[in-house]
């Protein structure tokens, strides 16, 4: 299944499922938002999906606007330096444990929303990432039980103001300007993706392919990330873990390639989809 948050006309944001080129509204099944659906047991999710499919009440995709699939995740955990070549191009040492930072939920935007280049930075960069969405929370989750706690996967573009990010050892503010977390266009359930460590991932910026890799090259793979994070803080349903970006970011290129007003970024992750966002000046 593909879980979305959508707006029809001038109405309120609603959770829905993509079916046969359209969307079915999940609010008649009692779900106020996508987070409520994710936090529900899988059997209830399946029953709701079947009920909506039988209802025949499908909304055409061209009649809705997609927001980020999760507008209110409890936390967004970012994982830094999780591909060897990206660590090298960043002139940073790979750590013995995952490098973790947070991105603020106020920075989330969805498909088609422009990323705003802030006046406070002249070095705004792109980062294509596969993100894991937690379905069942837990504390001290064993690595071998990781999949029991995953709802599905989405795309995150971890936009980063490098001059702000690297001014201190704390990365959160440099990665949390308004619009700096494009996410979507949906969350694909884990059964549709299968092994998340075999997926092609990349980004084009204004038609130029700048990142082109595969999630098999992750240093800390998803079982290790879930075990590490949950060993410190209990994970919650709806938490997003953005697993890190492959090489090819603007900071690591010669000459460096910062985002410019008028750029269009298209992140693709195999079996998950395509996330497209423009770039404008503040």
Short mmCIF file of C-alpha atoms in Angstrom, two decimals:
data_model
loop_
_atom_site.label_atom_id
_atom_site.label_comp_id
_atom_site.label_asym_id
_atom_site.label_seq_id
_atom_site.Cartn_x
_atom_site.Cartn_y
_atom_site.Cartn_z
CA UNK A 1 0.00 0.00 0.00
CA UNK A 2 0.96 3.61 -0.53
CA UNK A 3 -0.08 5.91 2.32
CA UNK A 4 -0.53 9.60 1.56
CA UNK A 5 -1.75 12.82 3.10
CA UNK A 6 -3.84 14.78 0.61
CA UNK A 7 -5.97 17.87 0.21
CA UNK A 8 -8.99 17.98 -2.07
CA UNK A 9 -9.91 21.48 -3.23
CA UNK A 10 -9.88 23.85 -0.26
CA UNK A 11 -10.60 21.08 2.24
CA UNK A 12 -8.63 19.84 5.21
CA UNK A 13 -5.68 17.48 5.01
CA UNK A 14 -6.71 13.83 5.09
CA UNK A 15 -4.99 10.45 5.13
CA UNK A 16 -5.52 8.17 2.14
CA UNK A 17 -4.31 5.19 0.17
CA UNK A 18 -3.31 5.21 -3.49
CA UNK A 19 -5.36 2.70 -5.51
CA UNK A 20 -5.55 2.27 -9.29
CA UNK A 21 -4.43 5.80 -10.10
CA UNK A 22 -6.65 7.42 -7.49
CA UNK A 23 -6.94 7.90 -3.74
CA UNK A 24 -9.34 6.49 -1.18
CA UNK A 25 -10.01 8.60 1.90
CA UNK A 26 -9.24 6.89 5.21
CA UNK A 27 -11.17 9.31 7.41
CA UNK A 28 -14.45 7.32 7.12
CA UNK A 29 -12.59 4.46 8.81
CA UNK A 30 -11.85 6.69 11.79
CA UNK A 31 -8.29 7.79 10.99
CA UNK A 32 -7.71 11.50 11.56
CA UNK A 33 -4.26 11.49 9.96
CA UNK A 34 -1.55 9.24 8.51
CA UNK A 35 0.17 8.93 11.88
CA UNK A 36 -2.99 7.42 13.39
CA UNK A 37 -3.11 4.85 10.58
CA UNK A 38 0.56 3.92 11.01
CA UNK A 39 0.11 3.47 14.76
CA UNK A 40 -2.77 1.01 14.26
CA UNK A 41 -2.13 -2.76 14.22
CA UNK A 42 -1.48 -4.23 10.76
CA UNK A 43 -4.71 -6.26 10.87
CA UNK A 44 -6.77 -3.08 11.40
CA UNK A 45 -4.88 -1.35 8.58
CA UNK A 46 -5.66 -4.24 6.24
CA UNK A 47 -9.35 -4.24 7.18
CA UNK A 48 -9.58 -0.48 6.62
CA UNK A 49 -7.88 -0.78 3.23
CA UNK A 50 -10.30 -3.52 2.16
CA UNK A 51 -13.32 -1.54 3.34
CA UNK A 52 -12.24 1.54 1.45
CA UNK A 53 -11.53 -0.47 -1.71
CA UNK A 54 -14.98 -2.04 -1.59
CA UNK A 55 -16.64 1.33 -1.10
CA UNK A 56 -15.63 2.42 -4.60
CA UNK A 57 -15.27 6.00 -3.33
CA UNK A 58 -12.09 6.82 -5.21
CA UNK A 59 -10.83 10.36 -5.85
CA UNK A 60 -8.91 11.00 -9.07
CA UNK A 61 -5.26 11.81 -8.48
CA UNK A 62 -5.48 15.01 -10.54
CA UNK A 63 -8.17 16.31 -8.17
CA UNK A 64 -5.94 16.30 -5.10
CA UNK A 65 -2.75 17.88 -3.86
CA UNK A 66 -0.31 15.64 -2.03
CA UNK A 67 1.30 16.92 1.15
CA UNK A 68 4.19 15.19 2.85
CA UNK A 69 2.83 11.75 3.77
CA UNK A 70 3.68 12.39 7.43
CA UNK A 71 3.27 16.01 8.47
CA UNK A 72 3.63 15.33 12.20
CA UNK A 73 6.14 12.54 12.86
CA UNK A 74 7.24 12.31 16.50
CA UNK A 75 10.90 12.62 15.44
CA UNK A 76 12.99 12.78 12.29
CA UNK A 77 16.32 11.07 12.91
CA UNK A 78 18.99 11.89 10.35
CA UNK A 79 21.95 9.58 9.84
CA UNK A 80 25.16 11.25 8.72
CA UNK A 81 28.14 9.87 6.81
CA UNK A 82 26.49 6.51 6.15
CA UNK A 83 28.11 5.82 2.76
CA UNK A 84 31.90 5.47 2.67
CA UNK A 85 32.41 7.67 -0.39
CA UNK A 86 30.17 10.39 1.05
CA UNK A 87 32.22 10.43 4.25
CA UNK A 88 35.37 10.73 2.13
CA UNK A 89 34.04 13.60 0.01
CA UNK A 90 32.98 15.36 3.22
CA UNK A 91 36.52 14.99 4.63
CA UNK A 92 35.06 13.31 7.70
CA UNK A 93 35.97 10.09 9.48
CA UNK A 94 33.47 7.23 9.53
CA UNK A 95 32.44 6.71 13.13
CA UNK A 96 32.32 3.41 15.02
CA UNK A 97 28.64 4.08 15.76
CA UNK A 98 26.05 5.89 13.61
CA UNK A 99 26.25 9.68 13.43
CA UNK A 100 22.77 10.86 14.44
CA UNK A 101 21.16 14.30 14.29
CA UNK A 102 17.59 15.56 14.30
CA UNK A 103 15.62 17.49 11.72
CA UNK A 104 12.72 19.58 13.02
CA UNK A 105 9.23 18.69 11.81
CA UNK A 106 8.65 22.37 10.99
CA UNK A 107 11.00 21.88 8.01
CA UNK A 108 8.80 19.22 6.32
CA UNK A 109 7.26 19.90 2.91
CA UNK A 110 5.74 17.60 0.33
CA UNK A 111 5.89 16.83 -3.36
CA UNK A 112 6.10 19.88 -5.61
CA UNK A 113 6.73 22.45 -2.87
CA UNK A 114 9.67 24.77 -3.49
CA UNK A 115 12.68 24.65 -1.18
CA UNK A 116 13.50 28.17 -0.02
CA UNK A 117 17.15 29.25 0.00
CA UNK A 118 17.51 31.21 3.26
CA UNK A 119 19.29 34.53 3.40
CA UNK A 120 21.33 33.14 6.32
CA UNK A 121 23.17 30.66 4.07
CA UNK A 122 25.07 30.76 0.79
CA UNK A 123 25.87 27.02 0.74
CA UNK A 124 22.61 25.07 0.49
CA UNK A 125 23.06 21.45 -0.55
CA UNK A 126 20.89 18.49 -1.60
CA UNK A 127 20.95 14.94 -0.17
CA UNK A 128 18.93 12.04 -1.63
CA UNK A 129 17.96 9.58 1.10
CA UNK A 130 15.86 6.49 1.74
CA UNK A 131 13.83 6.94 4.92
CA UNK A 132 12.35 4.27 7.18
CA UNK A 133 9.01 4.89 8.89
CA UNK A 134 8.53 3.09 12.19
CA UNK A 135 5.21 1.27 12.58
CA UNK A 136 5.57 -0.26 16.05
CA UNK A 137 7.57 1.51 18.69
CA UNK A 138 9.91 -0.15 21.10
CA UNK A 139 12.88 0.18 23.42
CA UNK A 140 16.09 -1.81 23.01
CA UNK A 141 14.87 -3.55 19.87
CA UNK A 142 17.16 -6.45 18.87
CA UNK A 143 18.60 -6.03 15.37
CA UNK A 144 17.11 -9.35 14.26
CA UNK A 145 13.60 -8.04 15.08
CA UNK A 146 13.96 -4.82 13.11
CA UNK A 147 11.38 -5.62 10.42
CA UNK A 148 8.61 -6.15 12.98
CA UNK A 149 8.91 -2.46 13.81
CA UNK A 150 8.90 -1.03 10.26
CA UNK A 151 5.72 0.23 8.60
CA UNK A 152 7.34 1.24 5.33
CA UNK A 153 9.64 3.56 3.41
CA UNK A 154 9.58 7.03 1.94
CA UNK A 155 12.00 9.50 0.32
CA UNK A 156 13.65 12.39 2.13
CA UNK A 157 15.76 15.12 0.57
CA UNK A 158 17.97 16.13 3.50
CA UNK A 159 18.53 19.72 2.36
CA UNK A 160 21.43 21.21 4.32
CA UNK A 161 22.87 24.68 4.79
CA UNK A 162 26.50 23.59 4.97
CA UNK A 163 27.90 26.86 6.33
CA UNK A 164 25.39 26.79 9.20
CA UNK A 165 25.61 23.01 9.71
CA UNK A 166 29.40 22.91 9.95
CA UNK A 167 29.82 26.10 11.99
CA UNK A 168 29.44 23.91 15.09
CA UNK A 169 29.45 20.20 15.90
CA UNK A 170 25.64 20.27 16.20
CA UNK A 171 23.95 19.80 12.82
CA UNK A 172 20.24 20.17 13.61
CA UNK A 173 19.78 23.88 12.89
CA UNK A 174 21.66 23.77 9.59
CA UNK A 175 19.29 21.04 8.44
CA UNK A 176 16.02 22.49 9.76
CA UNK A 177 15.38 25.76 7.94
CA UNK A 178 11.79 26.02 6.64
CA UNK A 179 11.26 23.65 3.64
CA UNK A 180 14.54 21.76 4.30
CA UNK A 181 12.87 18.35 4.63
CA UNK A 182 11.04 17.47 1.41
CA UNK A 183 9.38 14.10 2.03
CA UNK A 184 7.18 11.80 -0.02
CA UNK A 185 5.31 11.51 -2.19
CA UNK A 186 3.99 8.61 -0.05
CA UNK A 187 5.03 5.94 2.40
CA UNK A 188 5.25 2.56 0.68
CA UNK A 189 4.47 -0.37 2.97
CA UNK A 190 7.35 -2.74 3.65
CA UNK A 191 5.71 -5.66 1.84
CA UNK A 192 5.86 -3.74 -1.46
CA UNK A 193 9.55 -2.89 -1.10
CA UNK A 194 11.03 -6.14 0.17
CA UNK A 195 14.73 -5.86 0.98
CA UNK A 196 15.48 -2.12 1.46
CA UNK A 197 19.20 -2.75 1.02
CA UNK A 198 19.07 -3.39 -2.74
CA UNK A 199 17.52 -0.14 -4.00
CA UNK A 200 18.94 2.24 -6.58
CA UNK A 201 18.98 5.80 -5.25
CA UNK A 202 19.89 9.10 -6.88
CA UNK A 203 19.11 12.72 -7.61
CA UNK A 204 19.07 14.96 -10.63
CA UNK A 205 19.32 18.72 -10.22
CA UNK A 206 18.08 20.73 -13.19
CA UNK A 207 18.43 17.65 -15.37
CA UNK A 208 21.97 16.72 -14.28
CA UNK A 209 22.48 13.40 -12.49
CA UNK A 210 24.50 14.28 -9.40
CA UNK A 211 23.95 11.26 -7.15
CA UNK A 212 23.68 7.67 -8.39
CA UNK A 213 24.14 4.80 -5.94
CA UNK A 214 22.49 1.85 -4.23
CA UNK A 215 21.37 1.27 -0.65
CA UNK A 216 23.47 -1.90 -0.54
CA UNK A 217 26.37 0.47 0.16
CA UNK A 218 24.98 1.77 3.45
CA UNK A 219 27.57 1.40 6.21
CA UNK A 220 25.04 1.01 9.04
CA UNK A 221 22.08 -0.83 7.61
CA UNK A 222 18.53 -0.51 8.86
CA UNK A 223 18.64 -3.33 11.47
CA UNK A 224 21.71 -1.72 13.05
CA UNK A 225 20.14 1.75 12.97
CA UNK A 226 16.94 0.59 14.65
CA UNK A 227 18.87 -1.34 17.29
CA UNK A 228 21.21 1.60 17.97
CA UNK A 229 18.55 4.29 18.19
CA UNK A 230 16.10 2.22 20.23
CA UNK A 231 18.91 1.26 22.59
CA UNK A 232 19.10 4.91 23.63
CA UNK A 233 15.59 6.34 23.12
CA UNK A 234 12.38 4.33 22.75
CA UNK A 235 11.18 4.53 19.14
CA UNK A 236 7.60 5.60 18.49
CA UNK A 237 5.15 4.82 15.71
CA UNK A 238 5.65 7.39 12.97
CA UNK A 239 9.29 8.10 13.74
CA UNK A 240 11.25 8.70 10.53
CA UNK A 241 14.84 7.49 10.17
CA UNK A 242 16.51 9.06 7.14
CA UNK A 243 19.32 6.61 6.45
CA UNK A 244 21.96 8.87 4.93
CA UNK A 245 23.02 10.11 1.52
CA UNK A 246 25.37 8.60 -1.07
CA UNK A 247 28.31 10.47 -2.66
CA UNK A 248 27.79 13.29 -5.12
CA UNK A 249 26.55 16.09 -2.86
CA UNK A 250 27.32 19.65 -3.85
CA UNK A 251 29.82 20.18 -1.04
CA UNK A 252 31.99 17.32 -2.27
CA UNK A 253 32.13 18.32 -5.94
CA UNK A 254 34.85 20.29 -7.72
CA UNK A 255 33.80 23.02 -8.15
CA UNK A 256 31.25 22.87 -5.36
CA UNK A 257 27.68 22.88 -6.61
CA UNK A 258 25.28 24.73 -4.31
CA UNK A 259 21.56 24.94 -4.99
CA UNK A 260 20.40 27.96 -6.96
CA UNK A 261 17.03 29.63 -7.40
CA UNK A 262 15.35 28.04 -10.39
CA UNK A 263 16.82 24.56 -9.83
CA UNK A 264 14.57 21.51 -9.82
CA UNK A 265 15.54 18.52 -7.68
CA UNK A 266 14.24 15.04 -8.45
CA UNK A 267 15.11 12.28 -5.98
CA UNK A 268 14.40 8.71 -7.07
CA UNK A 269 14.46 5.56 -4.95
CA UNK A 270 13.72 2.25 -6.61
CA UNK A 271 10.38 0.70 -5.55
CA UNK A 272 9.53 3.83 -3.56
CA UNK A 273 9.06 6.55 -6.16
CA UNK A 274 10.12 10.02 -7.16
CA UNK A 275 10.21 13.21 -5.08
CA UNK A 276 10.29 16.46 -7.04
CA UNK A 277 10.88 19.96 -5.61
CA UNK A 278 11.86 23.31 -7.06
CA UNK A 279 14.19 25.87 -5.51
CA UNK A 280 13.48 29.56 -4.91
CA UNK A 281 15.23 32.40 -3.10
CA UNK A 282 13.95 33.75 0.19
#
